[in-house]
């Protein structure tokens, strides 16, 4: 999927195991090689081909495999609040419950809440249990805003310990499911 | 393959007999042979495996306290300290009194491939089989993960149970590339011959060609049928909801869909083909089969659902004793009797039917049965003919969908399932995408 995804020019994604902010940062990876930052996407170019990251040991057999350690999406210039105030009509999604990315590049992100935005203001209307769907390439290429404030997220799964530092993004996508079923297909 | 950890563990338990009222232990020891390829990066090796799970009990006037030891064990594992520490913990968990049942005879079931002498050699053989099969079908192997486990399981209890048996497990995950298409193959079995790798690789590559030419699945409500690979996606597939319903802890809290003796869902007993679902831990070479469960529990066949009614729960020794029932070793292999209809007739009886052959992913909330799954490959059968489709998200209540389904006469057999090859579910919602 990564090879055919071209993120918006505003997005720069780096894996930097040497960052002081890295939860599982290291100077040498688990194969003994010096760690160094790797730019995975920038300037609207296609994503770097995988496998990404440095050699890490994980899993029940403690085997070596390449995996990112500390992903950073570069911050933008405006605050998240300023980005919201520029949206004429839309929603703020948060509380990820599930994310599925298929081999064909289709992504489904199930979220707990969607807060309505109208003329740059939160209306107070909230929907629960929705899905953001679409081609991951279109969602990333469609990013028109990146916030200056970022959140650190620990990634907990079966792989090696890793984290991400990510801003809020403004993009366009299809929402479906839950109480918004009548508006299914709305972007 | 030996069980070197059992002797020192038993010595440690023995030294503590003055404080131990009851105990059971399960030791697995052996090795895993593995091979991994990602592009040109090739790795492989052999690792020793050793795991100990033991449960110790203390009986006092207020009741019984229990604690578990669960460690990867090696020559230097301090069993005496682990047992002493577990006994201390047991005293802080005093609950209702119960006694362990007398030991039951181990179930007669084979779970080891006699053709596997050394796991590392079998891993080599398996890697070569995948490479050869891919080449035969004009594909290359982009990524490959092969693992072969061979081990001896030993179970001993303070009540005199002492049993030991060999078991093997093989797993293959491969990403194949042919032209601009790719296919994934994932197989698990206890025997090399049960992997059927050549057929699996040929099928996956053929599916990749069909997916490339398939049309998007139309959105709307449509009758949905499932082939066995879709029904069992990831191992248990939709049946994970029924397994969760058999959890005695959930049942005690009233979180299951229905209590024993009640219909699993409304209308289940009046369905055209009321569902009967049975757990059997003695399927030959079954991935969930075992002569003895956990640290000494007997393995018994039991019905989870019988003609639409909820029947048995997965009961370990403690749950069984507290309920005055027999332990059954939990939910293992799944059996469903054949239906009365030919598989092809299920698709032509009336109206259009969407036959799902494979999912991209399947997200199931096991307690509620809420199902979401995205179609990787399906075939839409209508009066005008049949055509391949891809994409689209199916939403359903997995419990209701299976309890009210019609089933084929033809059977499928996997390492965890013996039952109908095709299931016709009711009319379900399919979203585009």
Coordinates of C-alpha atoms in Angstrom, one line a residue:
Chain A
X1 CA 0.0 0.0 0.0
X2 CA 2.7 2.4 1.0
X3 CA 4.4 2.4 -2.4
X4 CA 1.4 3.9 -4.1
X5 CA 0.5 6.4 -1.4
X6 CA 1.4 10.0 -2.0
X7 CA 0.8 12.1 1.1
X8 CA -0.1 15.8 0.9
X9 CA 3.0 18.1 0.6
X10 CA 2.1 19.4 4.1
X11 CA 2.9 16.0 5.7
X12 CA 6.4 15.0 6.7
X13 CA 6.7 11.7 8.5
X14 CA 10.0 10.6 10.1
X15 CA 10.9 7.6 12.1
X16 CA 13.6 8.8 14.6
X17 CA 14.7 6.3 17.2
X18 CA 17.4 8.8 18.3
X19 CA 14.9 11.4 19.4
X20 CA 15.0 12.2 23.2
X21 CA 11.2 12.0 23.1
X22 CA 11.2 8.4 21.9
X23 CA 9.5 6.0 24.3
X24 CA 11.8 3.1 23.1
X25 CA 14.6 5.2 21.7
X26 CA 18.0 3.7 21.2
X27 CA 21.5 4.6 19.8
X28 CA 22.0 1.0 18.5
X29 CA 19.3 -1.2 17.2
X30 CA 18.8 -4.8 18.2
X31 CA 21.1 -6.0 15.4
X32 CA 23.9 -3.7 16.7
X33 CA 23.6 -1.1 13.9
X34 CA 23.7 2.6 14.7
X35 CA 20.2 4.1 14.8
X36 CA 19.4 7.0 12.6
X37 CA 16.3 9.0 11.6
X38 CA 14.6 7.9 8.4
X39 CA 12.2 10.2 6.4
X40 CA 9.3 8.1 5.2
X41 CA 7.3 10.8 3.5
X42 CA 7.8 14.4 2.6
X43 CA 7.0 17.0 0.0
X44 CA 4.2 15.0 -1.6
X45 CA 6.6 12.2 -2.8
X46 CA 5.4 8.6 -2.6
X47 CA 6.1 6.9 0.7
X48 CA 9.4 5.1 1.1
X49 CA 9.2 1.4 0.4
X50 CA 9.1 -0.8 3.5
X51 CA 10.1 -2.6 5.6
X52 CA 10.6 0.6 7.7
X53 CA 12.6 1.2 10.8
X54 CA 15.5 -0.4 12.6
X55 CA 15.9 -4.0 13.6
X56 CA 13.9 -4.8 16.7
X57 CA 13.3 -7.9 18.7
X58 CA 9.8 -8.7 19.8
X59 CA 7.1 -11.4 19.9
X60 CA 7.1 -14.7 21.8
X61 CA 10.2 -15.9 19.9
X62 CA 12.1 -12.7 20.4
X63 CA 12.9 -12.6 16.7
X64 CA 14.5 -9.7 14.8
X65 CA 12.2 -7.7 12.4
X66 CA 12.3 -4.2 11.0
X67 CA 9.8 -1.9 12.8
X68 CA 9.5 1.9 13.4
X69 CA 10.4 3.1 16.8
X70 CA 9.3 6.8 17.1
X71 CA 7.1 8.2 14.3
X72 CA 6.8 12.0 14.1
X73 CA 4.4 13.8 11.9
X74 CA 5.9 17.3 11.5
X75 CA 3.9 20.1 13.1
X76 CA 2.1 22.7 11.1
X77 CA 1.8 26.5 11.8
X78 CA -1.7 26.9 13.1
X79 CA -3.1 25.6 16.4
X80 CA -5.8 22.9 16.3
X81 CA -8.3 25.5 17.5
X82 CA -7.4 27.8 14.6
X83 CA -7.8 24.9 12.1
X84 CA -11.3 24.2 13.5
X85 CA -12.3 27.8 13.1
X86 CA -11.5 27.6 9.4
X87 CA -13.9 24.7 8.8
X88 CA -17.2 25.8 7.4
X89 CA -19.0 22.5 7.9
X90 CA -17.5 19.3 9.3
X91 CA -16.8 17.1 12.3
X92 CA -14.0 16.6 14.8
X93 CA -13.3 12.9 15.2
X94 CA -11.7 11.5 18.3
X95 CA -11.5 8.3 20.4
X96 CA -10.2 5.7 18.0
X97 CA -11.8 2.3 18.7
X98 CA -10.5 0.3 15.8
X99 CA -8.5 0.8 12.6
X100 CA -8.4 -1.6 9.7
X101 CA -6.1 -1.0 6.6
X102 CA -6.5 -3.5 3.8
X103 CA -4.0 -4.6 1.1
X104 CA -6.1 -2.6 -1.4
X105 CA -5.4 0.6 0.6
X106 CA -9.0 0.9 1.9
X107 CA -9.0 2.1 5.5
X108 CA -11.8 2.0 8.1
X109 CA -11.3 4.0 11.3
X110 CA -14.0 3.5 13.9
X111 CA -14.2 6.4 16.3
X112 CA -16.1 7.0 19.5
X113 CA -17.2 10.6 18.9
X114 CA -17.8 13.1 16.1
X115 CA -18.4 16.6 17.2
X116 CA -20.2 18.9 14.8
X117 CA -18.4 22.0 13.4
X118 CA -20.4 24.7 11.7
X119 CA -18.9 28.0 10.6
X120 CA -15.8 27.3 12.6
X121 CA -17.6 26.6 15.9
X122 CA -18.4 23.4 17.7
X123 CA -22.2 23.3 17.8
X124 CA -22.3 21.0 20.8
X125 CA -23.9 18.2 18.8
X126 CA -22.1 14.9 19.2
X127 CA -22.6 11.6 17.4
X128 CA -21.2 8.3 18.7
X129 CA -19.8 5.3 17.1
X130 CA -18.9 6.3 13.5
X131 CA -16.6 5.2 10.8
X132 CA -14.2 7.2 8.7
X133 CA -13.7 5.3 5.5
X134 CA -11.8 5.7 2.3
X135 CA -8.7 5.1 0.3
X136 CA -5.7 5.8 2.7
X137 CA -3.9 7.6 -0.2
X138 CA -6.9 9.9 -0.8
X139 CA -7.2 10.7 2.9
X140 CA -3.5 11.5 3.2
X141 CA -3.3 13.4 -0.1
X142 CA -6.4 15.4 0.9
X143 CA -4.9 16.8 4.1
X144 CA -5.3 20.6 4.0
X145 CA -4.4 21.4 7.6
X146 CA -1.8 20.3 10.1
X147 CA -1.8 21.6 13.7
X148 CA 1.1 23.0 15.6
X149 CA 0.1 21.2 18.8
X150 CA 0.8 17.5 18.8
X151 CA -0.1 14.5 21.0
X152 CA 2.2 11.6 22.0
X153 CA 0.6 8.2 21.5
X154 CA 2.1 5.0 22.8
X155 CA 1.4 2.1 20.3
X156 CA 0.6 -1.0 22.2
X157 CA 0.3 -4.2 20.2
X158 CA 2.3 -7.4 19.7
X159 CA 5.2 -5.6 18.1
X160 CA 8.2 -3.9 19.7
X161 CA 7.5 -0.9 22.0
X162 CA 7.0 2.3 19.9
X163 CA 5.2 5.6 20.0
X164 CA 4.2 8.4 17.7
X165 CA 4.0 12.2 18.0
X166 CA 1.1 13.4 15.9
X167 CA -0.7 16.7 15.1
X168 CA -4.4 17.1 14.3
X169 CA -5.2 16.9 10.6
X170 CA -7.9 18.4 8.5
X171 CA -8.9 16.2 5.5
X172 CA -12.0 15.0 3.7
X173 CA -13.4 11.6 3.9
X174 CA -16.6 9.5 4.0
X175 CA -18.4 9.0 7.3
X176 CA -20.7 6.1 7.9
X177 CA -22.5 4.1 10.5
X178 CA -24.3 4.6 13.8
X179 CA -26.8 7.5 14.1
X180 CA -25.3 9.0 10.9
X181 CA -26.5 6.1 8.9
X182 CA -29.0 8.4 7.1
X183 CA -26.2 10.7 6.1
X184 CA -24.1 7.7 4.9
X185 CA -21.8 8.8 2.2
X186 CA -21.6 12.4 3.4
X187 CA -18.1 13.8 3.2
Chain B
X1 CA 12.2 -33.8 23.3
X2 CA 12.0 -34.0 27.1
X3 CA 10.3 -32.3 30.0
X4 CA 13.3 -31.3 32.1
X5 CA 11.4 -28.7 34.1
X6 CA 8.8 -31.1 35.6
X7 CA 11.2 -32.9 38.0
X8 CA 12.5 -29.8 39.7
X9 CA 9.0 -28.4 39.9
X10 CA 7.6 -31.6 41.5
X11 CA 10.5 -31.6 44.0
X12 CA 9.7 -28.0 44.9
X13 CA 6.0 -28.9 45.3
X14 CA 6.9 -31.9 47.3
X15 CA 9.0 -30.0 49.8
X16 CA 6.0 -27.8 50.5
X17 CA 3.5 -30.5 51.1
X18 CA 2.9 -29.4 54.7
X19 CA 1.3 -26.2 53.3
X20 CA -0.1 -27.4 50.0
X21 CA -3.5 -28.9 50.1
X22 CA -3.8 -29.5 46.4
X23 CA -1.9 -28.7 43.2
X24 CA -1.7 -29.4 39.5
X25 CA 1.1 -28.6 37.0
X26 CA 1.5 -28.6 33.3
X27 CA 5.0 -28.5 31.8
X28 CA 5.7 -28.1 28.1
X29 CA 9.2 -28.5 26.8
X30 CA 10.7 -28.9 23.3
X31 CA 11.9 -26.7 20.6
X32 CA 10.7 -24.4 17.8
X33 CA 12.3 -24.3 14.3
X34 CA 11.6 -21.1 12.4
X35 CA 12.4 -19.6 9.0
X36 CA 11.7 -16.0 8.0
X37 CA 12.1 -14.2 4.7
X38 CA 11.3 -10.6 3.8
X39 CA 12.6 -9.9 0.3
X40 CA 16.3 -10.8 0.3
X41 CA 16.6 -10.8 4.1
X42 CA 16.6 -14.5 5.2
X43 CA 16.8 -15.7 8.8
X44 CA 16.2 -18.9 10.6
X45 CA 17.0 -20.9 13.7
X46 CA 16.0 -23.2 16.4
X47 CA 15.0 -22.2 20.0
X48 CA 14.4 -24.3 23.0
X49 CA 11.0 -24.0 24.6
X50 CA 10.0 -24.6 28.2
X51 CA 6.9 -23.4 29.9
X52 CA 5.4 -24.2 33.3
X53 CA 1.9 -23.5 34.5
X54 CA 1.0 -24.7 37.9
X55 CA -1.9 -24.0 40.3
X56 CA -1.5 -24.4 44.0
X57 CA -4.4 -24.4 46.5
X58 CA -4.7 -23.8 50.2
X59 CA -7.7 -25.0 52.1
X60 CA -8.6 -23.1 55.4
X61 CA -11.8 -23.0 57.4
X62 CA -12.9 -19.9 55.5
X63 CA -12.6 -21.6 52.1
X64 CA -10.0 -22.2 49.4
X65 CA -7.3 -19.9 48.1
X66 CA -5.5 -20.5 44.9
X67 CA -2.6 -19.0 43.0
X68 CA -1.0 -19.6 39.6
X69 CA 2.6 -20.0 38.6
X70 CA 3.0 -19.2 34.8
X71 CA 6.6 -18.9 33.7
X72 CA 8.9 -19.7 30.8
X73 CA 11.2 -22.2 32.5
X74 CA 14.8 -23.1 32.0
X75 CA 17.6 -24.9 34.0
X76 CA 17.9 -22.0 36.5
X77 CA 14.3 -21.4 37.2
X78 CA 13.9 -21.0 41.0
X79 CA 10.9 -23.3 41.5
X80 CA 11.2 -23.4 45.3
X81 CA 10.9 -19.6 45.5
X82 CA 8.1 -19.6 43.0
X83 CA 6.1 -22.2 44.9
X84 CA 6.7 -20.4 48.2
X85 CA 5.6 -17.1 46.7
X86 CA 2.5 -18.7 45.1
X87 CA 1.5 -20.2 48.5
X88 CA 1.6 -16.7 50.0
X89 CA -0.5 -15.3 47.3
X90 CA -3.0 -18.2 47.7
X91 CA -3.7 -17.1 51.3
X92 CA -4.8 -13.7 50.1
X93 CA -7.3 -15.2 47.6
X94 CA -9.5 -17.2 50.0
X95 CA -12.9 -17.8 48.4
X96 CA -15.7 -20.3 48.5
X97 CA -14.6 -23.8 49.5
X98 CA -14.4 -26.4 46.7
X99 CA -12.5 -29.6 46.1
X100 CA -10.7 -30.8 42.9
X101 CA -12.4 -33.7 41.2
X102 CA -10.7 -37.1 41.1
X103 CA -8.3 -37.5 38.2
X104 CA -10.0 -38.6 34.9
X105 CA -8.3 -40.7 32.3
X106 CA -6.7 -38.7 29.6
X107 CA -8.7 -38.5 26.4
X108 CA -7.4 -40.6 23.5
X109 CA -6.4 -38.2 20.8
X110 CA -3.3 -37.8 18.7
X111 CA -1.9 -34.3 18.5
X112 CA 1.7 -34.9 17.1
X113 CA 2.8 -35.5 13.6
X114 CA 4.9 -38.7 13.6
X115 CA 6.6 -37.5 10.5
X116 CA 8.2 -34.6 12.4
X117 CA 11.4 -35.8 14.0
X118 CA 13.1 -32.4 14.5
X119 CA 11.2 -29.2 14.3
X120 CA 14.1 -27.3 12.6
X121 CA 14.2 -29.9 9.8
X122 CA 10.5 -29.7 9.3
X123 CA 10.8 -25.9 9.1
X124 CA 13.3 -26.3 6.3
X125 CA 11.1 -28.7 4.6
X126 CA 8.1 -26.4 4.9
X127 CA 10.0 -23.4 3.6
X128 CA 11.0 -25.4 0.5
X129 CA 7.5 -26.6 0.0
X130 CA 6.2 -23.1 -0.1
X131 CA 9.0 -22.0 -2.5
X132 CA 8.4 -24.9 -4.8
X133 CA 4.6 -24.5 -4.8
X134 CA 4.9 -20.8 -5.5
X135 CA 7.3 -21.5 -8.4
X136 CA 5.0 -24.1 -9.8
X137 CA 2.2 -21.5 -10.0
X138 CA 4.5 -18.8 -11.5
X139 CA 4.7 -16.7 -8.3
X140 CA 7.6 -15.5 -6.1
X141 CA 7.6 -15.4 -2.3
X142 CA 7.9 -11.8 -1.1
X143 CA 7.6 -12.6 2.6
X144 CA 7.5 -15.9 4.5
X145 CA 7.2 -16.9 8.1
X146 CA 7.4 -20.6 9.0
X147 CA 7.3 -22.0 12.5
X148 CA 7.3 -25.6 13.6
X149 CA 6.9 -26.5 17.3
X150 CA 7.6 -29.9 18.7
X151 CA 7.2 -30.5 22.4
X152 CA 6.3 -32.9 25.1
X153 CA 3.4 -31.9 27.5
X154 CA 3.5 -33.4 31.0
X155 CA 0.6 -33.0 33.5
X156 CA 0.8 -34.0 37.1
X157 CA -1.5 -33.4 40.1
X158 CA -1.4 -34.0 43.8
X159 CA -4.3 -36.4 43.3
X160 CA -2.1 -38.9 41.3
X161 CA -2.6 -37.8 37.7
X162 CA 0.6 -38.3 35.8
X163 CA 0.4 -38.1 32.0
X164 CA 2.6 -37.1 29.2
X165 CA 2.2 -36.8 25.4
X166 CA 3.9 -35.3 22.4
X167 CA 2.4 -32.5 20.3
X168 CA 3.3 -30.6 17.2
X169 CA 2.1 -27.4 15.7
X170 CA 3.0 -25.8 12.3
X171 CA 2.3 -22.3 11.1
X172 CA 2.9 -20.8 7.6
X173 CA 2.3 -17.2 6.6
X174 CA 3.3 -16.2 3.1
X175 CA 3.0 -13.2 0.9
X176 CA 3.2 -14.2 -2.8
X177 CA 3.6 -12.0 -5.9
X178 CA 2.6 -12.9 -9.4
X179 CA 2.8 -10.1 -11.9
X180 CA 1.2 -7.0 -10.4
X181 CA -0.9 -9.1 -8.0
X182 CA -0.3 -10.5 -4.6
X183 CA -1.8 -13.1 -2.4
X184 CA -1.6 -14.0 1.2
X185 CA -1.6 -17.6 2.5
X186 CA -1.9 -18.4 6.2
X187 CA -2.2 -22.0 7.4
X188 CA -1.9 -23.7 10.8
X189 CA -2.2 -27.4 11.6
X190 CA -0.7 -30.1 13.7
X191 CA 0.4 -32.2 10.7
X192 CA 2.4 -31.3 7.7
X193 CA 0.0 -33.1 5.4
X194 CA -3.0 -31.1 6.8
X195 CA -1.5 -27.8 5.6
X196 CA -2.3 -28.7 2.0
X197 CA 0.0 -25.9 0.9
X198 CA 0.0 -26.5 -2.8
X199 CA -3.8 -26.2 -3.0
X200 CA -3.8 -23.2 -0.6
X201 CA -1.2 -21.4 -2.7
X202 CA -3.0 -22.2 -6.0
X203 CA -6.3 -21.1 -4.5
X204 CA -4.9 -17.8 -3.1
X205 CA -3.3 -16.9 -6.5
X206 CA -6.5 -17.7 -8.4
X207 CA -8.5 -15.6 -5.9
X208 CA -6.1 -12.7 -6.5
X209 CA -6.8 -12.8 -10.2
X210 CA -10.6 -12.9 -9.5
X211 CA -10.3 -10.0 -7.1
X212 CA -8.5 -7.9 -9.7
X213 CA -11.4 -8.4 -12.1
X214 CA -14.2 -8.2 -9.6
X215 CA -16.8 -5.3 -9.4
X216 CA -17.5 -3.4 -6.2
X217 CA -20.1 -5.0 -4.0
X218 CA -23.4 -3.1 -4.3
X219 CA -24.7 -1.6 -1.1
X220 CA -28.0 -2.6 0.4
X221 CA -29.7 -5.5 2.1
X222 CA -29.1 -8.9 0.6
X223 CA -29.1 -12.5 1.7
X224 CA -25.6 -13.5 2.5
X225 CA -24.0 -17.0 2.4
X226 CA -20.6 -17.8 3.8
X227 CA -18.1 -20.4 2.6
X228 CA -16.2 -22.2 5.4
X229 CA -13.0 -20.0 5.1
X230 CA -15.1 -16.9 5.6
X231 CA -17.1 -18.4 8.4
X232 CA -13.9 -19.4 10.2
X233 CA -11.8 -16.3 9.3
X234 CA -8.8 -16.2 11.7
X235 CA -9.6 -19.6 13.3
X236 CA -12.9 -19.4 15.0
X237 CA -14.4 -16.6 12.9
X238 CA -18.1 -15.9 13.7
X239 CA -18.1 -18.8 16.2
X240 CA -16.0 -16.7 18.6
X241 CA -19.3 -15.1 19.7
X242 CA -20.7 -18.6 20.7
X243 CA -17.5 -19.4 22.6
X244 CA -17.8 -16.1 24.5
X245 CA -21.4 -17.1 25.4
X246 CA -20.0 -20.2 27.1
X247 CA -17.8 -18.2 29.5
X248 CA -19.0 -19.0 33.0
X249 CA -17.8 -15.7 34.3
X250 CA -19.9 -13.8 31.8
X251 CA -22.8 -16.0 32.5
X252 CA -22.6 -15.4 36.2
X253 CA -22.7 -11.7 35.6
X254 CA -25.7 -12.0 33.3
X255 CA -23.8 -10.7 30.3
X256 CA -24.5 -13.5 28.0
X257 CA -27.3 -13.5 25.4
X258 CA -29.3 -16.2 27.1
X259 CA -29.0 -18.6 30.1
X260 CA -28.9 -22.4 29.8
X261 CA -32.2 -23.8 28.6
X262 CA -33.3 -20.6 26.8
X263 CA -33.1 -19.9 23.0
X264 CA -29.7 -18.5 22.1
X265 CA -31.6 -15.8 20.2
X266 CA -35.3 -15.1 19.6
X267 CA -36.6 -17.6 17.1
X268 CA -33.7 -20.0 17.4
X269 CA -35.8 -23.0 18.3
X270 CA -38.3 -22.3 15.5
X271 CA -35.7 -21.8 12.8
X272 CA -35.9 -24.0 9.7
X273 CA -32.8 -25.8 10.8
X274 CA -32.2 -25.2 14.6
X275 CA -28.5 -25.0 15.4
X276 CA -26.6 -27.6 17.3
X277 CA -23.0 -26.7 18.2
X278 CA -20.8 -29.1 20.1
X279 CA -17.3 -28.8 21.6
X280 CA -15.1 -31.8 21.0
X281 CA -11.5 -31.8 22.3
X282 CA -10.7 -35.1 20.7
X283 CA -10.8 -34.2 17.0
X284 CA -7.7 -36.1 15.6
X285 CA -4.9 -33.7 15.1
X286 CA -7.1 -30.8 16.0
X287 CA -5.4 -27.5 17.0
X288 CA -7.6 -27.3 20.1
X289 CA -7.5 -31.0 20.9
X290 CA -5.7 -32.2 24.0
X291 CA -5.8 -35.4 26.2
X292 CA -6.0 -33.3 29.4
X293 CA -6.9 -29.6 29.7
X294 CA -5.0 -27.0 31.6
X295 CA -3.5 -28.4 34.8
X296 CA -5.4 -31.7 35.0
X297 CA -9.0 -30.9 33.9
X298 CA -10.7 -33.7 31.9
X299 CA -11.6 -33.0 28.3
X300 CA -15.3 -33.9 27.7
X301 CA -17.5 -33.4 24.6
X302 CA -20.4 -31.1 25.4
X303 CA -23.1 -29.2 23.6
X304 CA -22.9 -25.4 23.6
X305 CA -26.2 -25.0 21.7
X306 CA -28.7 -27.8 21.1
X307 CA -31.5 -27.3 18.6
X308 CA -31.4 -23.6 19.3
X309 CA -31.2 -23.8 23.1
X310 CA -28.3 -22.8 25.2
X311 CA -26.8 -25.9 26.8
X312 CA -23.3 -26.1 28.3
X313 CA -20.7 -23.7 29.6
X314 CA -16.9 -24.1 29.4
X315 CA -16.2 -25.4 32.9
X316 CA -12.8 -25.8 34.5
X317 CA -12.4 -27.8 37.7
X318 CA -13.3 -24.8 40.0
X319 CA -16.3 -23.6 38.0
X320 CA -17.6 -27.1 37.7
X321 CA -17.1 -27.8 41.5
X322 CA -18.9 -24.6 42.5
X323 CA -21.8 -25.4 40.1
X324 CA -22.0 -29.0 41.1
X325 CA -21.3 -30.0 37.5
X326 CA -18.6 -31.9 35.6
X327 CA -15.5 -30.1 34.3
X328 CA -15.2 -30.3 30.5
X329 CA -11.9 -28.6 29.7
X330 CA -13.4 -25.7 27.9
X331 CA -14.5 -25.0 24.3
X332 CA -12.2 -26.9 21.9
X333 CA -12.9 -28.2 18.4
X334 CA -16.4 -27.3 17.0
X335 CA -18.8 -29.7 15.5
X336 CA -22.0 -28.8 13.6
X337 CA -24.2 -31.4 11.9
X338 CA -24.7 -31.3 8.2
X339 CA -27.8 -29.5 6.8
X340 CA -30.3 -31.1 4.5
X341 CA -29.6 -28.9 1.4
X342 CA -27.0 -29.2 -1.4
X343 CA -24.5 -26.3 -1.2
X344 CA -25.4 -25.1 -4.7
X345 CA -29.2 -25.3 -3.9
X346 CA -28.7 -22.8 -1.1
X347 CA -27.7 -20.2 -3.6
X348 CA -30.5 -20.8 -6.1
X349 CA -33.6 -21.3 -3.9
X350 CA -34.9 -17.7 -4.1
X351 CA -33.7 -14.2 -4.9
X352 CA -30.1 -12.9 -5.1
X353 CA -27.5 -14.2 -2.7
X354 CA -24.1 -12.8 -1.9
X355 CA -21.7 -15.6 -1.3
X356 CA -18.7 -14.4 0.7
X357 CA -15.6 -16.5 0.1
X358 CA -13.0 -14.4 2.0
X359 CA -12.9 -11.4 4.2
X360 CA -10.2 -8.7 4.4
X361 CA -10.9 -8.4 8.1
X362 CA -13.5 -9.5 10.6
X363 CA -14.2 -7.5 13.7
X364 CA -16.4 -9.3 16.2
X365 CA -17.5 -8.1 19.6
X366 CA -17.7 -11.6 21.1
X367 CA -20.0 -10.8 24.0
X368 CA -22.7 -9.0 22.0
X369 CA -22.1 -10.8 18.8
X370 CA -21.8 -7.5 16.9
X371 CA -20.1 -8.3 13.6
X372 CA -18.4 -6.0 11.0
X373 CA -16.4 -7.5 8.2
X374 CA -15.1 -6.3 4.9
X375 CA -15.4 -8.5 1.9
X376 CA -12.2 -9.5 0.1
X377 CA -13.9 -11.7 -2.5
X378 CA -17.5 -12.6 -3.0
X379 CA -19.8 -13.9 -5.7
X380 CA -23.2 -12.3 -6.3
X381 CA -25.7 -14.9 -7.5
X382 CA -28.8 -13.5 -9.1
X383 CA -31.3 -14.6 -11.8
X384 CA -29.2 -13.0 -14.5
X385 CA -26.1 -15.1 -13.5
X386 CA -23.2 -14.8 -11.1
X387 CA -20.4 -12.3 -10.9
X388 CA -17.4 -11.7 -8.6
X389 CA -17.5 -8.8 -6.3
X390 CA -15.1 -7.2 -3.8
X391 CA -15.2 -4.6 -1.0
X392 CA -18.3 -3.7 1.0
X393 CA -18.8 -4.0 4.7
X394 CA -21.2 -6.5 6.2
X395 CA -22.9 -5.7 9.5
X396 CA -24.8 -8.3 11.5
X397 CA -25.5 -10.0 14.8
X398 CA -23.3 -13.1 14.5
X399 CA -25.3 -15.0 17.0
X400 CA -28.6 -14.5 15.2
X401 CA -27.1 -14.9 11.8
X402 CA -25.7 -18.4 12.6
X403 CA -28.5 -19.5 14.9
X404 CA -31.1 -18.9 12.1
X405 CA -28.9 -20.0 9.2
X406 CA -29.5 -22.8 6.8
X407 CA -26.6 -25.2 6.2
X408 CA -25.2 -27.3 3.4
X409 CA -25.2 -31.1 3.3
X410 CA -21.5 -31.0 2.2
X411 CA -19.0 -30.8 5.0
X412 CA -15.8 -28.9 5.6
X413 CA -13.0 -30.0 7.9
X414 CA -10.3 -27.7 9.5
X415 CA -8.1 -28.2 12.5
X416 CA -10.8 -26.6 14.7
X417 CA -14.1 -27.3 12.9
X418 CA -16.1 -30.1 11.4
X419 CA -19.3 -28.9 9.9
X420 CA -21.2 -27.6 6.9
X421 CA -19.1 -26.1 4.1
X422 CA -21.6 -23.4 3.3
X423 CA -24.0 -21.4 5.5
X424 CA -26.9 -19.3 4.2
X425 CA -27.5 -16.5 6.6
X426 CA -30.5 -14.2 6.5
X427 CA -30.8 -10.8 4.8
X428 CA -27.9 -8.6 6.1
X429 CA -26.9 -5.0 5.6
X430 CA -24.0 -4.5 3.2
X431 CA -22.4 -1.0 3.1
X432 CA -20.4 0.0 0.0
X433 CA -16.7 0.7 0.3

